[in-house]
Short mmCIF file of C-alpha atoms and ligand atoms in Angstrom, two decimals:
data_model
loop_
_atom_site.label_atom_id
_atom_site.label_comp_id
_atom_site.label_asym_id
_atom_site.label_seq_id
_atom_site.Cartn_x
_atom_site.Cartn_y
_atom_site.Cartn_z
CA UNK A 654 28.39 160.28 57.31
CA UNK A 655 32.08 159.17 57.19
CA UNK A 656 34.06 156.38 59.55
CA UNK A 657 36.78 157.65 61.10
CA UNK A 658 39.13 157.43 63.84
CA UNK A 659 39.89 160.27 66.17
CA UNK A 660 43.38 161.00 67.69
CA UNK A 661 44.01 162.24 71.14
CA UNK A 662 47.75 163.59 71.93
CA UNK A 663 49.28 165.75 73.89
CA UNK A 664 51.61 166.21 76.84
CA UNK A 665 51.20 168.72 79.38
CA UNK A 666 53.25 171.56 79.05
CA UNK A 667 54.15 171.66 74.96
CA UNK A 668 53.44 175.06 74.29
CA UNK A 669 53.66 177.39 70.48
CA UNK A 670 56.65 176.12 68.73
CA UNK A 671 57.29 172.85 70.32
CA UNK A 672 53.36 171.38 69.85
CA UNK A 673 53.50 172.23 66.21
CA UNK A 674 57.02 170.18 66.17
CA UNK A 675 55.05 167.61 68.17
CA UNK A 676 52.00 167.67 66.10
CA UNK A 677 54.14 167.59 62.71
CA UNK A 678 56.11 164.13 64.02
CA UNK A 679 52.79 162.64 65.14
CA UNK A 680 51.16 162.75 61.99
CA UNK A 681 53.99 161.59 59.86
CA UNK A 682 54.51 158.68 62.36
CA UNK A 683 51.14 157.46 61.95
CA UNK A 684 51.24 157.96 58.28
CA UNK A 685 53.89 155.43 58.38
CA UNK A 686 51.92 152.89 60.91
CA UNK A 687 49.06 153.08 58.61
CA UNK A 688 51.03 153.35 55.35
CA UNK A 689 50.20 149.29 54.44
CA UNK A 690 46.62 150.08 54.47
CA UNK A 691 46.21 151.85 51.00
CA UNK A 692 43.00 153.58 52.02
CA UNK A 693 44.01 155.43 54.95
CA UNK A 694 44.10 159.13 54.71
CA UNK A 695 45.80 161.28 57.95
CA UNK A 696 44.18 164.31 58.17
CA UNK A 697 45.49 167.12 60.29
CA UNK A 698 43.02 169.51 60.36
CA UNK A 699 40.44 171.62 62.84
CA UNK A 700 42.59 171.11 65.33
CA UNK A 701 42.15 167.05 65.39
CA UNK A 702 44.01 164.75 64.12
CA UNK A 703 41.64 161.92 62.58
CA UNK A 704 42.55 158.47 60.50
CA UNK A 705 39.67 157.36 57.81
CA UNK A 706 39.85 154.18 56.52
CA UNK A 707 37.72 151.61 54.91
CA UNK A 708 35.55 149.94 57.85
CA UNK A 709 36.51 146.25 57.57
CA UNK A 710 40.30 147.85 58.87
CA UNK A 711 39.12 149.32 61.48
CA UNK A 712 40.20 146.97 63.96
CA UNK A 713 44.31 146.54 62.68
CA UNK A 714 43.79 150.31 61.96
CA UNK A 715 43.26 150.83 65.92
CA UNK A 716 46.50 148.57 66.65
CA UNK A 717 48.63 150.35 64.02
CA UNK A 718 47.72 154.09 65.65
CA UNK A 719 47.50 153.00 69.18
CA UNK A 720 51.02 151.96 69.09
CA UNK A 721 52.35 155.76 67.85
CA UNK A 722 54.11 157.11 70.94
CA UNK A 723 52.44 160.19 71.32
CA UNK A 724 48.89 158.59 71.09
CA UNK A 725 47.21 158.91 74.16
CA UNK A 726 43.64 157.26 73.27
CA UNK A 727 41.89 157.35 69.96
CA UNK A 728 37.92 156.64 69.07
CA UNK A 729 36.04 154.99 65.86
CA UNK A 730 33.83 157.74 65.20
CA UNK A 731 31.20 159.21 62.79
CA UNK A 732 31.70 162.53 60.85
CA UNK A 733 28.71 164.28 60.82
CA UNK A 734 27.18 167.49 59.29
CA UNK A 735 26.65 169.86 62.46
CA UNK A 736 23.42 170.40 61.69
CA UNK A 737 20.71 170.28 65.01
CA UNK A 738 18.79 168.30 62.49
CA UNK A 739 20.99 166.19 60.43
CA UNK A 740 22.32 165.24 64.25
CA UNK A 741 19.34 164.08 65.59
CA UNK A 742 18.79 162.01 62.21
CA UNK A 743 22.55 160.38 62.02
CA UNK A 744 22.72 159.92 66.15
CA UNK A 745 19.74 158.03 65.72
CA UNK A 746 21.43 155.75 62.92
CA UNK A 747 23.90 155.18 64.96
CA UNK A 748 22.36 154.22 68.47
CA UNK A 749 20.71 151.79 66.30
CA UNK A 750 23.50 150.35 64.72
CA UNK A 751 25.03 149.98 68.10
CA UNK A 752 22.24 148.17 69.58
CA UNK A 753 22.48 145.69 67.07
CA UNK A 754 25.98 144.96 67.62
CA UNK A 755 25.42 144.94 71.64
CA UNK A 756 22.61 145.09 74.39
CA UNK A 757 21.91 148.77 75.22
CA UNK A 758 19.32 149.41 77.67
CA UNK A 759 20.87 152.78 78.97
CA UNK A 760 22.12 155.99 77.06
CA UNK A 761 23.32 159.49 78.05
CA UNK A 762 24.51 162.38 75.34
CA UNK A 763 26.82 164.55 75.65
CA UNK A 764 27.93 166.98 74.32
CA UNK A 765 32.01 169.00 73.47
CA UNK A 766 31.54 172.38 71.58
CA UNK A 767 34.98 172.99 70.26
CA UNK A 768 33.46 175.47 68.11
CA UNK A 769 32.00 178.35 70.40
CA UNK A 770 29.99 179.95 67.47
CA UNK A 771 27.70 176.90 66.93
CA UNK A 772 24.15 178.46 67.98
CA UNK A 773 23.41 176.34 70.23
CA UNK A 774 24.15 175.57 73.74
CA UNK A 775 25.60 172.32 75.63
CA UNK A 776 22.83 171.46 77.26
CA UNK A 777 20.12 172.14 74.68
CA UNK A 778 21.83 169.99 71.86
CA UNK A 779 22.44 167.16 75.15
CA UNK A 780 18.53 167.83 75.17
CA UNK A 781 17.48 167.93 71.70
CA UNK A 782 19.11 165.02 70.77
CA UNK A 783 18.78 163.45 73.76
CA UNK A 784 14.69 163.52 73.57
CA UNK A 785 14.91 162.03 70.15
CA UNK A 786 16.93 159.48 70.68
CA UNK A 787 14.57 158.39 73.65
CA UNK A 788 11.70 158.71 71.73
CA UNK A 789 12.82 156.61 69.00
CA UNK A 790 14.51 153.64 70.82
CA UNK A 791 12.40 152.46 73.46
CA UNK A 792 12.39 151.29 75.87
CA UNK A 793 15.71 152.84 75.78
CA UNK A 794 16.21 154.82 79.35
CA UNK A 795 18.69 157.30 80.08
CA UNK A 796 21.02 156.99 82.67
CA UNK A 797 23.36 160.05 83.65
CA UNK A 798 25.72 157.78 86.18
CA UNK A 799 26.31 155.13 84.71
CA UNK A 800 25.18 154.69 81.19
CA UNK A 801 25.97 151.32 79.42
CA UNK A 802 26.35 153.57 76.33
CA UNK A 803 27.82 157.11 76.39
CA UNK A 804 27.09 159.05 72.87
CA UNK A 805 29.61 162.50 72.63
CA UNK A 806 29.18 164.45 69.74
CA UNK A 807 32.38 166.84 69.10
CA UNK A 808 31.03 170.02 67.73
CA UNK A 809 34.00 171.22 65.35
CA UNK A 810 33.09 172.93 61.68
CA UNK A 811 31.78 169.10 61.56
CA UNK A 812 30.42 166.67 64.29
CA UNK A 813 32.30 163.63 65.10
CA UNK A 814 30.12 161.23 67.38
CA UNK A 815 31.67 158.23 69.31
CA UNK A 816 30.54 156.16 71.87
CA UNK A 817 34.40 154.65 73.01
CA UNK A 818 37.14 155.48 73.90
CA UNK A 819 40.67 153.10 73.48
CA UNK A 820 43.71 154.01 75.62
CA UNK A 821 47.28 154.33 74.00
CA UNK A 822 50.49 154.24 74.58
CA UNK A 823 51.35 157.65 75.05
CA UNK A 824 54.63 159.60 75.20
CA UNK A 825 56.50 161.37 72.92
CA UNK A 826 56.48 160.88 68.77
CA UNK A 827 59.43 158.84 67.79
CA UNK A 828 62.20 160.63 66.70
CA UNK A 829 61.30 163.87 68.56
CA UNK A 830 63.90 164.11 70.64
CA UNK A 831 67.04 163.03 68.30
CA UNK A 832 68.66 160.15 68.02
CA UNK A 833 70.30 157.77 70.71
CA UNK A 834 72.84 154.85 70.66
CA UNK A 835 71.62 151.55 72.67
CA UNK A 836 73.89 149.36 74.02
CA UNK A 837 71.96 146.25 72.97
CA UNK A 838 72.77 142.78 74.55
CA UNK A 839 70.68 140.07 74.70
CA UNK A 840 69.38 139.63 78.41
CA UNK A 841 66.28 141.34 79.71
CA UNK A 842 66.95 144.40 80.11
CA UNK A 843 68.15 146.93 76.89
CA UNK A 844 65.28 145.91 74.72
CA UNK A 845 63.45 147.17 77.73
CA UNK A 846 65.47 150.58 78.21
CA UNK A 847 65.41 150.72 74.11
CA UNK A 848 61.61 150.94 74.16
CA UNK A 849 61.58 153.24 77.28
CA UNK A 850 63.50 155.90 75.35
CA UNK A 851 61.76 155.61 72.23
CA UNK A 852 58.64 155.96 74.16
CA UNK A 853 60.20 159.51 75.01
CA UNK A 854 60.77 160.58 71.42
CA UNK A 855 64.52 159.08 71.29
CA UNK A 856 65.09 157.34 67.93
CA UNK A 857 67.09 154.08 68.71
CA UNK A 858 69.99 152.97 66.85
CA UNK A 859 71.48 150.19 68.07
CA UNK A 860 75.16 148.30 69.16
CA UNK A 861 75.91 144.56 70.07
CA UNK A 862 79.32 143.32 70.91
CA UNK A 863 80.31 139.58 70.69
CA UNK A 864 83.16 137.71 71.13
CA UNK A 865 82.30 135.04 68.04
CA UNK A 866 83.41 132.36 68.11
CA UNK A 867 83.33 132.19 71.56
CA UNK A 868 79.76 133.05 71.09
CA UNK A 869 77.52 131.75 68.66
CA UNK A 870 75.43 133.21 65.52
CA UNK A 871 72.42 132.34 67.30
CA UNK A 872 73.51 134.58 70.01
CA UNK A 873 73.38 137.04 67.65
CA UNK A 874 70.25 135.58 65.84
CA UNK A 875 68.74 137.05 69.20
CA UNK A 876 69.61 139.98 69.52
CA UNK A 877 68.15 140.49 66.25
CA UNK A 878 64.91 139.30 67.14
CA UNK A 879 65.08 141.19 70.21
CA UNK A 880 65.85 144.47 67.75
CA UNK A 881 62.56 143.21 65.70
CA UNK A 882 60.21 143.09 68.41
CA UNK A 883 61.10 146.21 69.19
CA UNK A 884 60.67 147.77 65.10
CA UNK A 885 56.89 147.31 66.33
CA UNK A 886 57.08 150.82 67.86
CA UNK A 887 59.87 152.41 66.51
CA UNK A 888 60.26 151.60 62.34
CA UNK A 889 63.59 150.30 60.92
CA UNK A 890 66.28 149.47 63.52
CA UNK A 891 70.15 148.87 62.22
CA UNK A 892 72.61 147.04 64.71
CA UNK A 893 76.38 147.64 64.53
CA UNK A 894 77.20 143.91 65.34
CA UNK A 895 81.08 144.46 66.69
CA UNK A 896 83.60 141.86 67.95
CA UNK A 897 85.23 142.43 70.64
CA UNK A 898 87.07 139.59 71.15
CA UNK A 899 90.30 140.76 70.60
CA UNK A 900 89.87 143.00 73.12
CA UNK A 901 89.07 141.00 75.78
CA UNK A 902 92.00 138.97 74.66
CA UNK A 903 94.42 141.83 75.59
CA UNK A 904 92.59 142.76 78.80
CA UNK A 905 92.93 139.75 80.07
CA UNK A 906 96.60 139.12 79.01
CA UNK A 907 97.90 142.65 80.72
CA UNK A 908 95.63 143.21 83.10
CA UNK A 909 94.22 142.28 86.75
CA UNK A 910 91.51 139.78 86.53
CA UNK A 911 89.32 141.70 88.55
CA UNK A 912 89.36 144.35 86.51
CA UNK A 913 88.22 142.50 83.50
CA UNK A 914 84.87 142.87 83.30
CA UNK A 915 84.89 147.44 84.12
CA UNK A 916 87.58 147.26 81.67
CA UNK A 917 85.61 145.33 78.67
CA UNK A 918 82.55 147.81 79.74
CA UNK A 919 84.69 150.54 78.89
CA UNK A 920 85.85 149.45 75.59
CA UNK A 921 81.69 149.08 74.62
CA UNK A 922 81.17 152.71 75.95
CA UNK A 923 84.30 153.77 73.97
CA UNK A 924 82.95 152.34 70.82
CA UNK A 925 79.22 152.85 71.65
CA UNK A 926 80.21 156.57 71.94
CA UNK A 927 82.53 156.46 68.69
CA UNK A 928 79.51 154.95 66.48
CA UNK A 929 76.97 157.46 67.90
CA UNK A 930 79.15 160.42 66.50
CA UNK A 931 79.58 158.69 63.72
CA UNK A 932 75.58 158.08 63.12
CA UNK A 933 74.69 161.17 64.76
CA UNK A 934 73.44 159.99 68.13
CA UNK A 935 73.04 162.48 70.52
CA UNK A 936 73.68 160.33 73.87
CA UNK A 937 74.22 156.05 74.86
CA UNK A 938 71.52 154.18 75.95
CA UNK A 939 71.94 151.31 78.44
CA UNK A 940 69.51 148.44 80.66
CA UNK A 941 71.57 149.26 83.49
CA UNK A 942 70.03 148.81 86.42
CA UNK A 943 71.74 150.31 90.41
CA UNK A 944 72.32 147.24 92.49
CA UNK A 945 71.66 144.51 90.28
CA UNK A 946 75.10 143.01 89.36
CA UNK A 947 78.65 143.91 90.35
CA UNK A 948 79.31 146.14 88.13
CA UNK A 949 76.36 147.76 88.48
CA UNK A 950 77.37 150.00 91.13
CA UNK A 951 77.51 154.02 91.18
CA UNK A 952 81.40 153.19 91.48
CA UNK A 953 81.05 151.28 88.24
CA UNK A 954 78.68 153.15 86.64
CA UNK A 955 80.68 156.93 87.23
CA UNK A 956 84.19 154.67 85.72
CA UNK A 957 82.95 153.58 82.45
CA UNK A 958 80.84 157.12 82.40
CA UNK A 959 84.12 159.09 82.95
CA UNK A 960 85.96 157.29 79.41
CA UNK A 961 83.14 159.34 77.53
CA UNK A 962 82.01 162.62 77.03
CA UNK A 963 77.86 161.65 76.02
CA UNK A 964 75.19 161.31 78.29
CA UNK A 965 73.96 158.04 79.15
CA UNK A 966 70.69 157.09 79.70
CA UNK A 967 69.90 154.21 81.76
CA UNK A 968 65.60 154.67 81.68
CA UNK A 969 65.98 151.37 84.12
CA UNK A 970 68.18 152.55 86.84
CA UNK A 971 65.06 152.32 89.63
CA UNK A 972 63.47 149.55 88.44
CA UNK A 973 62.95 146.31 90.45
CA UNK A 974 63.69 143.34 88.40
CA UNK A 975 59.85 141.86 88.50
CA UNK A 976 58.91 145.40 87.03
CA UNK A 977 61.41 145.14 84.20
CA UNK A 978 59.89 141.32 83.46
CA UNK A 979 56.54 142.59 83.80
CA UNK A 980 57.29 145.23 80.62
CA UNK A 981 59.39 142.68 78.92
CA UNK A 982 56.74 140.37 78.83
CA UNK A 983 54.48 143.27 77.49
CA UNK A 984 56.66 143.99 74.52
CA UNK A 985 57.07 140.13 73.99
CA UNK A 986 61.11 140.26 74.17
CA UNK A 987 61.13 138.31 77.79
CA UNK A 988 60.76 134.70 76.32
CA UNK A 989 63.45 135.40 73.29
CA UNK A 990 65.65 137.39 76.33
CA UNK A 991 66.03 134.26 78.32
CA UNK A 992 66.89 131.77 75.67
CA UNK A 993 70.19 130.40 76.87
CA UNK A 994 72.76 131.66 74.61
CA UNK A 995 76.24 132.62 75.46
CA UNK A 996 77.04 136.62 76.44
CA UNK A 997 80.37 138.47 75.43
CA UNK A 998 80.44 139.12 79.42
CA UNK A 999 80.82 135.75 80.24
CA UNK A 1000 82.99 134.07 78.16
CA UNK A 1001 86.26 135.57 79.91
CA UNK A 1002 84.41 135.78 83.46
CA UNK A 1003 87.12 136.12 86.05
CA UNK A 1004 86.65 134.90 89.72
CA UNK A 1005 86.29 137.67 91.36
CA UNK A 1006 84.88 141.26 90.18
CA UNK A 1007 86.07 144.83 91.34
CA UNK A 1008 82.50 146.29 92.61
CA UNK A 1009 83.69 149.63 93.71
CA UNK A 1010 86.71 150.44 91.13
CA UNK A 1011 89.13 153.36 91.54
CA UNK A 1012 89.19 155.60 88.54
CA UNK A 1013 92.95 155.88 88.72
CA UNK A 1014 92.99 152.27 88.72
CA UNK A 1015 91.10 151.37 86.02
CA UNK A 1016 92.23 154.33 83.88
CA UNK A 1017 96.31 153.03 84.33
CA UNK A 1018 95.03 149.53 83.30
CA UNK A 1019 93.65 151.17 80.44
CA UNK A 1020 97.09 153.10 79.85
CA UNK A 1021 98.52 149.24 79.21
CA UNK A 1022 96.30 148.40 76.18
CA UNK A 1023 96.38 150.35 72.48
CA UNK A 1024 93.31 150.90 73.30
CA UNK A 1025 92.76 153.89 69.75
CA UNK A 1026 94.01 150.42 67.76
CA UNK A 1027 92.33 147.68 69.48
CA UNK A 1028 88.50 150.33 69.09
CA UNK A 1029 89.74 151.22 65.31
CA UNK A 1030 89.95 147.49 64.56
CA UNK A 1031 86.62 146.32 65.97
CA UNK A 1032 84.53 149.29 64.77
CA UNK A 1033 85.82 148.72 61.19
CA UNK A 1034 85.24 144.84 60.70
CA UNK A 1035 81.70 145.37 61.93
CA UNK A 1036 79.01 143.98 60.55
CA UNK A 1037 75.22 146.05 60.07
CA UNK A 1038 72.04 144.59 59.90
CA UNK A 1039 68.91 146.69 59.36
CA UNK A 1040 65.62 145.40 60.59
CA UNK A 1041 62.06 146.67 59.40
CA UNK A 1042 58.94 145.73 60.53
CA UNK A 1043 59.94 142.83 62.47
CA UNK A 1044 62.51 141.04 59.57
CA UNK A 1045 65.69 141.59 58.76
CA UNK A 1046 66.19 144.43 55.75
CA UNK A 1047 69.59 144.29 55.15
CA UNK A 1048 72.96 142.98 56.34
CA UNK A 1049 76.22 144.01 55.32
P1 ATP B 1454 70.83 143.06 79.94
O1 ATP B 1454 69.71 142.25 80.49
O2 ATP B 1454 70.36 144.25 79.17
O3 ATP B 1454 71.84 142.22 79.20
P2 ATP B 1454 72.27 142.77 82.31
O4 ATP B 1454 71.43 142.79 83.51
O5 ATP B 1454 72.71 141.46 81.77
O6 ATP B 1454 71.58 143.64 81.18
P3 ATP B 1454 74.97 143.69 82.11
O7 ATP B 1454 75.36 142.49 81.39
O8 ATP B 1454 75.78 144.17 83.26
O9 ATP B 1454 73.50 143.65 82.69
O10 ATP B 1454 74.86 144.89 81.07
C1 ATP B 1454 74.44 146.16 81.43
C2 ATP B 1454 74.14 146.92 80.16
O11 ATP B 1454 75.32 147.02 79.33
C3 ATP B 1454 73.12 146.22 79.29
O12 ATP B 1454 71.81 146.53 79.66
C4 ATP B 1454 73.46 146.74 77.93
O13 ATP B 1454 72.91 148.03 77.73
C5 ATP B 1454 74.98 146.86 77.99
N1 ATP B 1454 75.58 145.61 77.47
C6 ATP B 1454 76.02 144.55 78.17
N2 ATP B 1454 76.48 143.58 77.35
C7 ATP B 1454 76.31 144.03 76.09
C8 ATP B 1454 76.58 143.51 74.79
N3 ATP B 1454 77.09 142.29 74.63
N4 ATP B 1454 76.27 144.26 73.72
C9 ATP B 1454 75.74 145.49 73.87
N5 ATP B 1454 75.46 146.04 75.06
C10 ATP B 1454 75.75 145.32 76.17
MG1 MG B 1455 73.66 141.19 79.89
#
């Protein structure tokens, strides 16, 4: 009898090839969440995917896996010879094991033959074991509705037997779909796109523009923390930390005020788009949100899209505000997101804002700028910080 955890995945619709790709990423991603523990072994075999460890882990064990993307529920379990009679004998163990540790008046069995050969039927081992069980614990009753305990032995070359069952988070294994640039500020939002992509398998690098000294290091000092909450579900995290300021500079000295702000957008798309060829990015990744500030408009939105060639993925473009706190709050960014510190975008905010720019518009005010210069010179004095589990690796 072994201590184990069991691993559900799976998304509907992963067939041949691409499960195996899935199935290969899973595993190695929860090798890594578990990799502290030096007694946890991931074992990919008979089809299941199962965690042991030594029993006083169990519970930071559960926290580690359930936060893989791709997990969609896992359960402490016992491994079990499959043996009608070492089942009855080990089930019974365990029943009593769990009545000590809570009040059980009501059981039900059931059984999941994964393994079609095993000589006996569903119902007769849901009997079999069933009977002894009752025989053994009472005044133990069985209840088939609505059972305060619910036993399910997996019938596999082995049994596993578990009595619970622990949601995840789900979605895809990190790093399954590629890699993606995010456009990381430090207001509520791209932490919360950020972790929406990863969910989906997108491994996050990530960019943050300033305008220092106009803003301050503690500015940046959160966006890095931002970055860290977020190594929780994703691994190491590096930040291109660019300044910008220049190039608001020359914006706003030759060109309309109005403009400024779809202009300086543009520049961060430029170089967003520059670094993610560079680091082998496959698309942008941005909090954007339709509706939510000027230049959040589908006018806005198609101008900076049309000064790049990547996709851009904005996971947050439906979202009401309350629903993007309510997810920032679960990922623990929303307290760091509204500390007060000065934003690139508002240290040269003009009066007034162009909602609904003209592309010929803003693409002549770009025509007025050395714009290959002005991106050369703030992508090379960048700085790069690499976070890992929560703390800054390395900067440089
Ligand atoms: P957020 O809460 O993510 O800052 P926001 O509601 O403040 O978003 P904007 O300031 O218009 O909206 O920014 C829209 C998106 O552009 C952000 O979600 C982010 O992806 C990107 N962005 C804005 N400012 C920066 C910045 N200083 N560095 C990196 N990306 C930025
Ligand atoms: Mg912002």
């Amino acid at each position: 009898m072994k201590e184990m955890l069991l691993v559900r995945y799976g998304e509907i619709g992963l067939k041949g090839k691409n499960i195996r790709s899935f199935e290969k990423k899973l595993v190695s991603n929860i090798r890594k969440a578990v990799a502290s523990f030096p007694d946890a072994v991931v074992l990919d075999k008979h089809g299941r995917v199962v965690v042991e460890y030594e029993p006083h882990n169990q519970d930071a064990i559960i926290e580690a896996v359930t936060n893989v993307f791709g997990v969609v529920s896992v359960s402490p379990a016992v491994r079990m010879d499959r043996d009608i009679e070492n089942l009855k004998v080990e089930c019974l163990k365990l029943m009593q094991r769990l009545m000590e540790e809570q009040d059980i008046k009501t059981f039900k069995v059931e059984t999941r033959r994964a393994d079609k050969s095993y000589p006996l039927k569903t119902p007769e081992i849901n009997q079999i074991v069933g009977a002894h069980l009752y025989k053994n614990l009472q005044p133990i009753k069985v209840d088939v509705n609505n059972p305060d305990i619910m036993l399910t032995m997996e019938i596999r070359n082995v049994a596993y037997v578990f009595s619970k069952k622990i949601p995840a988070l789900g979605g895809m294994p990190y790093g399954s779909a590629g890699k993606g640039m995010l456009l990381l500020s430090g207001g509520i939002d791209s932490p919360v796109a950020g972790y929406l992509m990863a969910k989906r398998g997108l491994e996050l690098e990530a960019v943050h523009f300033h305008s220092y000294p106009f803003t301050s290091e503690r500015a940046m000092e959160k966006v890095i923390d931002l970055a860290a909450k977020l190594t929780k579900y994703t691994g190491n995290i590096k930040i291109h930390s660019v300044n910008i300021l220049e190039i608001q500079k020359s914006i706003n000295e030759h060109c309309p005020s109005e403009e400024s702000t779809i202009l300086a957008r543009s520049f961060m798309m430029k170089i967003a788009e520059k670094l993610a060829l560079k680091y082998n990015c496959k698309g942008l990744v941005t909090g954007e949100n339709l509706g939510q500030v000027a230049s959040q408009t589908i006018e806005g939105m198609n101008a900076t899209n049309s000064m790049i060639e990547m996709p851009v993925f904005r996971p947050l473009i439906a979202y009401d505000k309350v629903e993007i706190i309510n997810l920032a709050k679960k990922l623990d960014t929303f307290e760091t997101s509204i500390l007060p510190f000065e934003d690139c975008c508002t240290v040269f905010l003009p009066d007034r804002v162009v909602t609904k720019p003209r592309l010929e518009k803003i693409q002549a005010s770009m025509d007025l700028l050395q714009v290959d210069e002005l991106i050369e010179a703030a992508i090379t004095s960048r700085d790069t910080i690499i976070i890992s589990k929560g703390e800054v690796l390395k900067r440089s």
